[in-house]
Amino acid sequence: MRVEVDQPKCVASGQCVLVAPEVFDQDDDGIVVLLDTEPGAEHEEAVRESAAICPAAAIRLVQE
Amino acid sequence: MTAAPPRRIVVVGASAAGLSAAETLRRQGYDGSLTLVGREPHPPYDRPPLSKQILDGTWEPERVRLRSPADLDALGLDLRLGVPAAALAPAARTVTLADGTELGYDGLIIATGVRPRRLPGCGTPGVHVLRDLKDALALRERLAAGGRLVVVGAGFLGAEVASAARSLGVAVTLVEPSPVPLAHAVGRQAGAQLARLHRDNGVDLRTGTKATGITTGAGRATGVRLDDGTAVVADDVLVAVGSAPNTDWLRGSGLPVGDGVECDRYGAAAPGVYAAGDVARWYNPLFGTRMRVEHRTNAAEQGMAVARNLLDPERARPFAPVPYFWSDQYGLRVQAFGYLRGHDEARVVDGTPADGRFLVAYRTGDRLTGALGVGMPPRALRPWRAAIAAAADWRTATAGSPDGAAEPSRA
């Protein structure tokens, strides 16, 4: 599983950081920072949930 | 009683909440039939940008699409777009669409959202509301041509439109009946600062003034009439006076409908029937109160929650979120966590309102129930969110910040 984020779309809500703190962080402006572009299977559910609740639809999962 | 697992699920409403519910059902392994009904002809799209990037022209309309065609296809949906639901018969377990189609279901999720409240004369050319993509594109075309805009209602939507219009050089008059815009939602102090932001950006803000009607000439709106006897002349009028839940189609269904579809803490309105998003009013056990939340993040979260509960009612979990919303005005971001409505006290705990960067904490009873930041880094809000989620006691939470210091203390 590969994760892609669209930083220009990000609205800095930080919802992804609350759900999957091992995979996402925010910079000083609140914009999403990807900590791990290919997180392990143990993070898959949290990453999917982050993508689903992201209010900007700025997170995408790509299945290899 | 253990019911057979559902094999036919209908989701009515193809916006953020409905899409999130449909995706969650599939993600949880549901492989039965899944019908997604949408009133609009468009595949699911995102609404917050409509009053922001779509209106000011920084985004093209395609960008609001929530999922790629391939991602939508992968959900294996029976997608019914461009036709609203017209009736529900819970005893027979059928939804009837406006074109007469009858859809049987074992499980139903209602996510029909809200529609803008209107004023008399709203059908006149030149009078706009803003809810759908077509509304936004119609207003954008007019704003791009310049001219004068009067916005009726200085809530978050009215404020964002005023901001977008000013960025395009449009002359804006903003009319608001209450003395301080948004005071009921965010408190007087924060509301006053947001009002100042309008004035600093050249908006003619008229507070304590009610618009009593649309003035017309040659079949077009020419502005609005105010209750002080004066009139505001404009080329276009935006009416942004709140919204009403789309529950008309549920009339006669026997479903509990008040201010929205009335649900329990699990999001259920009747056995096998759930509601999510702007249309749903439910009991949020975290705050111990019934609420209906018209925010983007809630739509997605509640769609997920009710989808899970529908599939597994035996192990249903209460939906107990910390609501979140954001608003962009004149390049400043407003962000809030919690339930601010009906608060007993709002206190500035960080920053300085006069500098346009501040954080307000909200007390309801003896609890910290909300936090709002204007122009603050999101990190500054995070500990406050955590304290709200932990149902922190007000005095403990604000102990470290008598009238300024940074973080909430958590005992």
CSV table of N, CA, C and O in Angstrom, one decimal, chain B residues 202-306:
chain,number,residue,atom,x,y,z
B,202,GLY,N,-12.8,46.1,3.6
B,202,GLY,CA,-13.6,47.0,2.8
B,202,GLY,C,-15.0,46.6,2.6
B,202,GLY,O,-15.7,47.1,1.7
B,203,VAL,N,-15.5,45.7,3.5
B,203,VAL,CA,-17.0,45.3,3.4
B,203,VAL,C,-17.8,46.3,4.2
B,203,VAL,O,-17.4,46.8,5.2
B,204,ASP,N,-18.9,46.7,3.6
B,204,ASP,CA,-19.9,47.6,4.3
B,204,ASP,C,-20.7,46.7,5.1
B,204,ASP,O,-21.7,46.1,4.6
B,205,LEU,N,-20.4,46.5,6.4
B,205,LEU,CA,-21.1,45.6,7.2
B,205,LEU,C,-22.2,46.3,8.0
B,205,LEU,O,-21.9,47.3,8.7
B,206,ARG,N,-23.4,45.9,7.8
B,206,ARG,CA,-24.5,46.5,8.5
B,206,ARG,C,-25.1,45.5,9.5
B,206,ARG,O,-25.8,44.6,9.2
B,207,THR,N,-24.7,45.7,10.8
B,207,THR,CA,-25.2,44.8,11.8
B,207,THR,C,-26.5,45.3,12.5
B,207,THR,O,-26.8,46.5,12.3
B,208,GLY,N,-27.2,44.5,13.2
B,208,GLY,CA,-28.5,44.9,13.8
B,208,GLY,C,-29.5,45.4,12.8
B,208,GLY,O,-30.4,46.2,13.1
B,209,THR,N,-29.4,44.9,11.6
B,209,THR,CA,-30.2,45.3,10.5
B,209,THR,C,-30.8,44.1,9.8
B,209,THR,O,-30.0,43.2,9.4
B,210,LYS,N,-32.1,44.1,9.6
B,210,LYS,CA,-32.7,42.9,8.9
B,210,LYS,C,-33.1,43.3,7.5
B,210,LYS,O,-33.6,44.4,7.3
B,211,ALA,N,-32.8,42.4,6.6
B,211,ALA,CA,-33.3,42.6,5.2
B,211,ALA,C,-34.8,42.2,5.2
B,211,ALA,O,-35.1,41.0,5.6
B,212,THR,N,-35.6,43.0,4.7
B,212,THR,CA,-37.1,42.7,4.7
B,212,THR,C,-37.6,42.3,3.4
B,212,THR,O,-38.7,41.8,3.3
B,213,GLY,N,-36.8,42.5,2.3
B,213,GLY,CA,-37.3,42.1,1.0
B,213,GLY,C,-36.3,42.4,-0.1
B,213,GLY,O,-35.3,43.0,0.2
B,214,ILE,N,-36.6,41.8,-1.2
B,214,ILE,CA,-35.7,42.0,-2.4
B,214,ILE,C,-36.4,43.2,-3.2
B,214,ILE,O,-37.6,43.2,-3.4
B,215,THR,N,-35.6,44.1,-3.6
B,215,THR,CA,-36.1,45.1,-4.5
B,215,THR,C,-35.8,44.7,-6.0
B,215,THR,O,-34.8,44.0,-6.2
B,216,THR,N,-36.7,45.0,-6.9
B,216,THR,CA,-36.6,44.5,-8.2
B,216,THR,C,-36.8,45.7,-9.2
B,216,THR,O,-37.4,46.7,-8.9
B,217,GLY,N,-36.3,45.5,-10.4
B,217,GLY,CA,-36.5,46.4,-11.5
B,217,GLY,C,-36.3,45.7,-12.8
B,217,GLY,O,-35.3,45.0,-12.9
B,218,ALA,N,-37.2,45.9,-13.8
B,218,ALA,CA,-37.0,45.3,-15.1
B,218,ALA,C,-36.8,43.7,-14.9
B,218,ALA,O,-36.0,43.1,-15.6
B,219,GLY,N,-37.5,43.1,-14.0
B,219,GLY,CA,-37.5,41.7,-13.8
B,219,GLY,C,-36.2,41.1,-13.2
B,219,GLY,O,-36.0,39.9,-13.2
B,220,ARG,N,-35.4,42.0,-12.6
B,220,ARG,CA,-34.2,41.6,-12.0
B,220,ARG,C,-34.1,42.2,-10.6
B,220,ARG,O,-34.6,43.2,-10.3
B,221,ALA,N,-33.3,41.5,-9.7
B,221,ALA,CA,-33.1,42.1,-8.4
B,221,ALA,C,-32.2,43.3,-8.5
B,221,ALA,O,-31.3,43.4,-9.3
B,222,THR,N,-32.6,44.3,-7.7
B,222,THR,CA,-31.8,45.6,-7.7
B,222,THR,C,-31.2,45.8,-6.4
B,222,THR,O,-30.5,46.8,-6.1
B,223,GLY,N,-31.4,44.9,-5.4
B,223,GLY,CA,-30.9,45.0,-4.1
B,223,GLY,C,-31.8,44.5,-3.0
B,223,GLY,O,-32.7,43.7,-3.3
B,224,VAL,N,-31.6,45.0,-1.8
B,224,VAL,CA,-32.5,44.6,-0.7
B,224,VAL,C,-33.0,45.8,0.0
B,224,VAL,O,-32.4,46.8,0.1
B,225,ARG,N,-34.2,45.6,0.6
B,225,ARG,CA,-34.8,46.6,1.5
B,225,ARG,C,-34.5,46.3,2.9
B,225,ARG,O,-34.5,45.1,3.3
B,226,LEU,N,-34.2,47.3,3.7
B,226,LEU,CA,-33.8,47.0,5.1
B,226,LEU,C,-34.9,47.5,6.1
B,226,LEU,O,-35.7,48.3,5.7
B,227,ASP,N,-34.9,46.9,7.3
B,227,ASP,CA,-35.9,47.3,8.3
B,227,ASP,C,-35.8,48.7,8.8
B,227,ASP,O,-36.7,49.2,9.5
B,228,ASP,N,-34.7,49.4,8.5
B,228,ASP,CA,-34.6,50.8,8.9
B,228,ASP,C,-35.2,51.7,7.9
B,228,ASP,O,-35.0,52.9,8.0
B,229,GLY,N,-35.8,51.1,6.9
B,229,GLY,CA,-36.4,52.0,5.8
B,229,GLY,C,-35.5,52.3,4.6
B,229,GLY,O,-36.0,52.7,3.6
B,230,THR,N,-34.2,52.0,4.8
B,230,THR,CA,-33.3,52.3,3.7
B,230,THR,C,-33.2,51.0,2.8
B,230,THR,O,-33.8,50.0,3.0
B,231,ALA,N,-32.5,51.2,1.7
B,231,ALA,CA,-32.3,50.1,0.7
B,231,ALA,C,-30.8,50.0,0.4
B,231,ALA,O,-30.1,51.0,0.4
B,232,VAL,N,-30.4,48.8,0.0
B,232,VAL,CA,-29.0,48.6,-0.5
B,232,VAL,C,-29.1,48.2,-2.0
B,232,VAL,O,-29.8,47.3,-2.3
B,233,VAL,N,-28.5,49.0,-2.8
B,233,VAL,CA,-28.5,48.8,-4.2
B,233,VAL,C,-27.4,47.8,-4.6
B,233,VAL,O,-26.3,48.0,-4.1
B,234,ALA,N,-27.7,46.8,-5.4
B,234,ALA,CA,-26.7,45.8,-5.8
B,234,ALA,C,-27.1,45.2,-7.1
B,234,ALA,O,-28.2,45.2,-7.5
B,235,ASP,N,-26.1,44.6,-7.7
B,235,ASP,CA,-26.3,43.8,-9.0
B,235,ASP,C,-26.8,42.4,-8.7
B,235,ASP,O,-27.5,41.8,-9.5
B,236,ASP,N,-26.3,41.9,-7.6
B,236,ASP,CA,-26.6,40.5,-7.2
B,236,ASP,C,-26.8,40.5,-5.7
B,236,ASP,O,-26.2,41.2,-4.9
B,237,VAL,N,-27.7,39.5,-5.3
B,237,VAL,CA,-28.0,39.3,-3.9
B,237,VAL,C,-27.7,37.9,-3.5
B,237,VAL,O,-28.2,37.0,-4.2
B,238,LEU,N,-26.9,37.6,-2.5
B,238,LEU,CA,-26.8,36.3,-2.0
B,238,LEU,C,-27.6,36.2,-0.7
B,238,LEU,O,-27.3,36.9,0.3
B,239,VAL,N,-28.5,35.2,-0.6
B,239,VAL,CA,-29.2,35.0,0.6
B,239,VAL,C,-28.5,33.8,1.4
B,239,VAL,O,-28.5,32.7,0.8
B,240,ALA,N,-28.0,34.1,2.5
B,240,ALA,CA,-27.2,33.1,3.3
B,240,ALA,C,-27.8,33.1,4.7
B,240,ALA,O,-27.1,33.6,5.6
B,241,VAL,N,-29.0,32.7,4.9
B,241,VAL,CA,-29.7,32.8,6.2
B,241,VAL,C,-29.9,31.4,6.8
B,241,VAL,O,-30.9,31.2,7.5
B,242,GLY,N,-29.0,30.5,6.6
B,242,GLY,CA,-29.1,29.2,7.2
B,242,GLY,C,-29.7,28.2,6.3
B,242,GLY,O,-30.0,28.4,5.2
B,243,SER,N,-29.9,27.0,6.9
B,243,SER,CA,-30.4,25.9,6.1
B,243,SER,C,-31.4,25.1,6.8
B,243,SER,O,-31.4,25.2,8.1
B,244,ALA,N,-32.1,24.2,6.1
B,244,ALA,CA,-33.1,23.4,6.7
B,244,ALA,C,-32.9,21.9,6.3
B,244,ALA,O,-32.5,21.7,5.1
B,245,PRO,N,-33.0,21.0,7.2
B,245,PRO,CA,-32.8,19.6,6.8
B,245,PRO,C,-33.7,19.1,5.7
B,245,PRO,O,-34.9,19.5,5.7
B,246,ASN,N,-33.2,18.3,4.8
B,246,ASN,CA,-34.0,17.7,3.7
B,246,ASN,C,-34.8,16.5,4.2
B,246,ASN,O,-34.4,15.4,4.0
B,247,THR,N,-35.9,16.8,4.9
B,247,THR,CA,-36.7,15.7,5.4
B,247,THR,C,-38.1,15.6,4.9
B,247,THR,O,-38.9,14.8,5.3
B,248,ASP,N,-38.4,16.5,3.9
B,248,ASP,CA,-39.8,16.5,3.4
B,248,ASP,C,-40.2,15.2,2.8
B,248,ASP,O,-41.4,14.8,3.0
B,249,TRP,N,-39.3,14.5,2.2
B,249,TRP,CA,-39.6,13.2,1.6
B,249,TRP,C,-39.9,12.1,2.6
B,249,TRP,O,-40.5,11.1,2.3
B,250,LEU,N,-39.7,12.4,3.9
B,250,LEU,CA,-39.9,11.4,5.0
B,250,LEU,C,-41.3,11.6,5.6
B,250,LEU,O,-41.7,10.9,6.5
B,251,ARG,N,-42.0,12.7,5.2
B,251,ARG,CA,-43.3,13.0,5.7
B,251,ARG,C,-44.2,11.8,5.5
B,251,ARG,O,-44.2,11.2,4.4
B,252,GLY,N,-44.9,11.4,6.6
B,252,GLY,CA,-45.8,10.2,6.4
B,252,GLY,C,-45.1,8.9,6.6
B,252,GLY,O,-45.8,7.9,6.6
B,253,SER,N,-43.8,8.9,6.8
B,253,SER,CA,-43.1,7.6,6.9
B,253,SER,C,-43.2,7.1,8.3
B,253,SER,O,-42.9,5.9,8.5
B,254,GLY,N,-43.5,8.0,9.2
B,254,GLY,CA,-43.5,7.5,10.6
B,254,GLY,C,-42.2,7.6,11.3
B,254,GLY,O,-42.0,7.4,12.5
B,255,LEU,N,-41.2,8.0,10.5
B,255,LEU,CA,-39.8,8.1,11.1
B,255,LEU,C,-39.8,9.4,12.0
B,255,LEU,O,-40.4,10.4,11.6
B,256,PRO,N,-39.1,9.4,13.1
B,256,PRO,CA,-39.1,10.6,13.9
B,256,PRO,C,-38.3,11.7,13.3
B,256,PRO,O,-37.1,11.6,13.1
B,257,VAL,N,-39.0,12.8,12.9
B,257,VAL,CA,-38.4,13.9,12.3
B,257,VAL,C,-38.7,15.2,13.1
B,257,VAL,O,-39.8,15.4,13.3
B,258,GLY,N,-37.7,15.9,13.5
B,258,GLY,CA,-37.9,17.2,14.1
B,258,GLY,C,-37.0,18.1,13.4
B,258,GLY,O,-37.2,18.4,12.2
B,259,ASP,N,-35.9,18.6,14.1
B,259,ASP,CA,-34.9,19.4,13.4
B,259,ASP,C,-33.9,18.4,12.8
B,259,ASP,O,-32.9,18.1,13.3
B,260,GLY,N,-34.3,17.8,11.7
B,260,GLY,CA,-33.6,16.7,11.1
B,260,GLY,C,-34.2,15.3,11.5
B,260,GLY,O,-35.2,15.2,12.2
B,261,VAL,N,-33.5,14.3,11.0
B,261,VAL,CA,-33.9,12.9,11.4
B,261,VAL,C,-33.4,12.6,12.8
B,261,VAL,O,-32.2,12.7,13.1
B,262,GLU,N,-34.4,12.3,13.7
B,262,GLU,CA,-34.0,12.1,15.1
B,262,GLU,C,-33.5,10.7,15.3
B,262,GLU,O,-34.2,9.7,15.1
B,263,CYS,N,-32.2,10.6,15.8
B,263,CYS,CA,-31.6,9.3,15.9
B,263,CYS,C,-31.1,9.1,17.3
B,263,CYS,O,-31.0,10.0,18.1
B,264,ASP,N,-30.8,7.8,17.7
B,264,ASP,CA,-30.3,7.6,19.0
B,264,ASP,C,-28.8,7.7,18.9
B,264,ASP,O,-28.2,8.2,18.0
B,265,ARG,N,-28.1,7.3,20.0
B,265,ARG,CA,-26.6,7.5,20.1
B,265,ARG,C,-25.9,6.7,19.0
B,265,ARG,O,-24.7,7.0,18.8
B,266,TYR,N,-26.5,5.7,18.5
B,266,TYR,CA,-25.9,4.9,17.4
B,266,TYR,C,-26.1,5.4,16.0
B,266,TYR,O,-25.7,4.8,15.1
B,267,GLY,N,-27.0,6.4,15.9
B,267,GLY,CA,-27.3,7.0,14.6
B,267,GLY,C,-28.5,6.3,14.0
B,267,GLY,O,-28.8,6.5,12.8
B,268,ALA,N,-29.2,5.5,14.8
B,268,ALA,CA,-30.4,4.8,14.3
B,268,ALA,C,-31.7,5.6,14.5
B,268,ALA,O,-31.8,6.2,15.6
B,269,ALA,N,-32.5,5.6,13.5
B,269,ALA,CA,-33.8,6.3,13.6
B,269,ALA,C,-34.9,5.3,13.8
B,269,ALA,O,-36.0,5.6,14.2
B,270,ALA,N,-34.7,4.1,13.3
B,270,ALA,CA,-35.7,3.0,13.4
B,270,ALA,C,-34.8,1.7,13.1
B,270,ALA,O,-33.7,1.8,12.7
B,271,PRO,N,-35.4,0.5,13.4
B,271,PRO,CA,-34.6,-0.7,13.1
B,271,PRO,C,-34.1,-0.8,11.7
B,271,PRO,O,-35.0,-0.6,10.8
B,272,GLY,N,-32.8,-0.9,11.5
B,272,GLY,CA,-32.3,-0.9,10.1
B,272,GLY,C,-32.2,0.4,9.4
B,272,GLY,O,-31.8,0.4,8.2
B,273,VAL,N,-32.6,1.5,10.0
B,273,VAL,CA,-32.6,2.8,9.4
B,273,VAL,C,-31.7,3.7,10.2
B,273,VAL,O,-32.0,4.0,11.4
B,274,TYR,N,-30.8,4.3,9.5
B,274,TYR,CA,-29.8,5.2,10.1
B,274,TYR,C,-29.7,6.5,9.4
B,274,TYR,O,-30.1,6.6,8.2
B,275,ALA,N,-29.2,7.5,10.0
B,275,ALA,CA,-29.0,8.8,9.3
B,275,ALA,C,-27.7,9.4,9.6
B,275,ALA,O,-27.1,9.1,10.7
B,276,ALA,N,-27.1,10.1,8.7
B,276,ALA,CA,-25.7,10.7,8.9
B,276,ALA,C,-25.6,12.0,8.1
B,276,ALA,O,-26.3,12.3,7.2
B,277,GLY,N,-24.7,12.8,8.6
B,277,GLY,CA,-24.4,14.1,8.0
B,277,GLY,C,-25.4,15.2,8.5
B,277,GLY,O,-26.0,15.1,9.5
B,278,ASP,N,-25.4,16.2,7.6
B,278,ASP,CA,-26.2,17.4,8.0
B,278,ASP,C,-27.6,17.2,8.4
B,278,ASP,O,-28.2,17.9,9.2
B,279,VAL,N,-28.2,16.1,7.9
B,279,VAL,CA,-29.6,15.8,8.1
B,279,VAL,C,-29.9,15.1,9.5
B,279,VAL,O,-31.0,15.1,9.9
B,280,ALA,N,-28.9,14.6,10.1
B,280,ALA,CA,-29.0,13.7,11.2
B,280,ALA,C,-28.9,14.5,12.6
B,280,ALA,O,-28.0,15.3,12.8
B,281,ARG,N,-29.9,14.3,13.4
B,281,ARG,CA,-29.7,14.8,14.8
B,281,ARG,C,-29.7,13.6,15.7
B,281,ARG,O,-30.5,12.7,15.6
B,282,TRP,N,-28.7,13.6,16.5
B,282,TRP,CA,-28.5,12.4,17.4
B,282,TRP,C,-28.0,12.8,18.7
B,282,TRP,O,-27.6,14.0,19.0
B,283,TYR,N,-27.9,11.8,19.6
B,283,TYR,CA,-27.5,12.1,21.0
B,283,TYR,C,-26.0,11.8,21.0
B,283,TYR,O,-25.5,10.7,20.8
B,284,ASN,N,-25.2,12.8,21.3
B,284,ASN,CA,-23.7,12.7,21.4
B,284,ASN,C,-23.3,12.5,22.8
B,284,ASN,O,-23.4,13.4,23.6
B,285,PRO,N,-23.0,11.3,23.2
B,285,PRO,CA,-22.8,11.0,24.6
B,285,PRO,C,-21.6,11.7,25.2
B,285,PRO,O,-21.5,12.0,26.4
B,286,LEU,N,-20.6,12.1,24.4
B,286,LEU,CA,-19.5,12.9,24.8
B,286,LEU,C,-19.9,14.2,25.5
B,286,LEU,O,-19.3,14.7,26.4
B,287,PHE,N,-20.9,14.8,24.8
B,287,PHE,CA,-21.3,16.1,25.3
B,287,PHE,C,-22.6,16.0,26.1
B,287,PHE,O,-23.1,17.0,26.6
B,288,GLY,N,-23.2,14.8,26.1
B,288,GLY,CA,-24.5,14.6,26.8
B,288,GLY,C,-25.6,15.4,26.3
B,288,GLY,O,-26.5,15.9,27.0
B,289,THR,N,-25.6,15.6,25.0
B,289,THR,CA,-26.7,16.4,24.4
B,289,THR,C,-27.0,16.0,23.0
B,289,THR,O,-26.2,15.3,22.3
B,290,ARG,N,-28.2,16.3,22.5
B,290,ARG,CA,-28.6,16.0,21.1
B,290,ARG,C,-28.0,17.1,20.3
B,290,ARG,O,-28.1,18.3,20.7
B,291,MET,N,-27.5,16.8,19.1
B,291,MET,CA,-27.0,17.8,18.2
B,291,MET,C,-27.2,17.4,16.8
B,291,MET,O,-27.3,16.2,16.4
B,292,ARG,N,-27.2,18.4,15.9
B,292,ARG,CA,-27.2,18.2,14.5
B,292,ARG,C,-26.0,19.1,14.0
B,292,ARG,O,-26.0,20.3,14.3
B,293,VAL,N,-25.1,18.6,13.3
B,293,VAL,CA,-23.8,19.3,13.0
B,293,VAL,C,-23.7,19.4,11.4
B,293,VAL,O,-23.7,18.4,10.7
B,294,GLU,N,-23.6,20.6,11.0
B,294,GLU,CA,-23.5,20.8,9.5
B,294,GLU,C,-22.1,21.1,9.1
B,294,GLU,O,-21.8,22.2,8.6
B,295,HIS,N,-21.2,20.2,9.4
B,295,HIS,CA,-19.8,20.4,9.0
B,295,HIS,C,-19.3,19.2,8.3
B,295,HIS,O,-19.7,18.0,8.5
B,296,ARG,N,-18.4,19.5,7.4
B,296,ARG,CA,-17.8,18.5,6.5
B,296,ARG,C,-17.3,17.3,7.1
B,296,ARG,O,-17.5,16.1,6.7
B,297,THR,N,-16.5,17.5,8.2
B,297,THR,CA,-15.8,16.3,8.8
B,297,THR,C,-16.8,15.4,9.5
B,297,THR,O,-16.7,14.2,9.4
B,298,ASN,N,-17.8,16.0,10.1
B,298,ASN,CA,-18.8,15.2,10.7
B,298,ASN,C,-19.6,14.3,9.7
B,298,ASN,O,-19.9,13.2,10.0
B,299,ALA,N,-19.8,14.8,8.5
B,299,ALA,CA,-20.5,14.1,7.5
B,299,ALA,C,-19.8,12.8,7.3
B,299,ALA,O,-20.3,11.7,7.2
B,300,ALA,N,-18.5,12.9,7.1
B,300,ALA,CA,-17.7,11.7,6.8
B,300,ALA,C,-17.6,10.7,7.9
B,300,ALA,O,-17.8,9.5,7.8
B,301,GLU,N,-17.4,11.3,9.1
B,301,GLU,CA,-17.2,10.4,10.3
B,301,GLU,C,-18.5,9.7,10.7
B,301,GLU,O,-18.5,8.6,11.0
B,302,GLN,N,-19.6,10.5,10.5
B,302,GLN,CA,-20.9,9.9,10.9
B,302,GLN,C,-21.4,8.8,9.8
B,302,GLN,O,-22.0,7.8,10.2
B,303,GLY,N,-21.0,9.1,8.6
B,303,GLY,CA,-21.3,8.1,7.5
B,303,GLY,C,-20.6,6.8,7.8
B,303,GLY,O,-21.1,5.7,7.7
B,304,MET,N,-19.3,6.9,8.3
B,304,MET,CA,-18.6,5.7,8.7
B,304,MET,C,-19.2,5.0,9.8
B,304,MET,O,-19.4,3.8,9.9
B,305,ALA,N,-19.6,5.8,10.8
B,305,ALA,CA,-20.1,5.2,12.1
B,305,ALA,C,-21.4,4.5,11.9
B,305,ALA,O,-21.5,3.3,12.3
B,306,VAL,N,-22.3,5.1,11.1
B,306,VAL,CA,-23.6,4.4,11.0
B,306,VAL,C,-23.5,3.2,10.0
B,306,VAL,O,-24.2,2.2,10.2
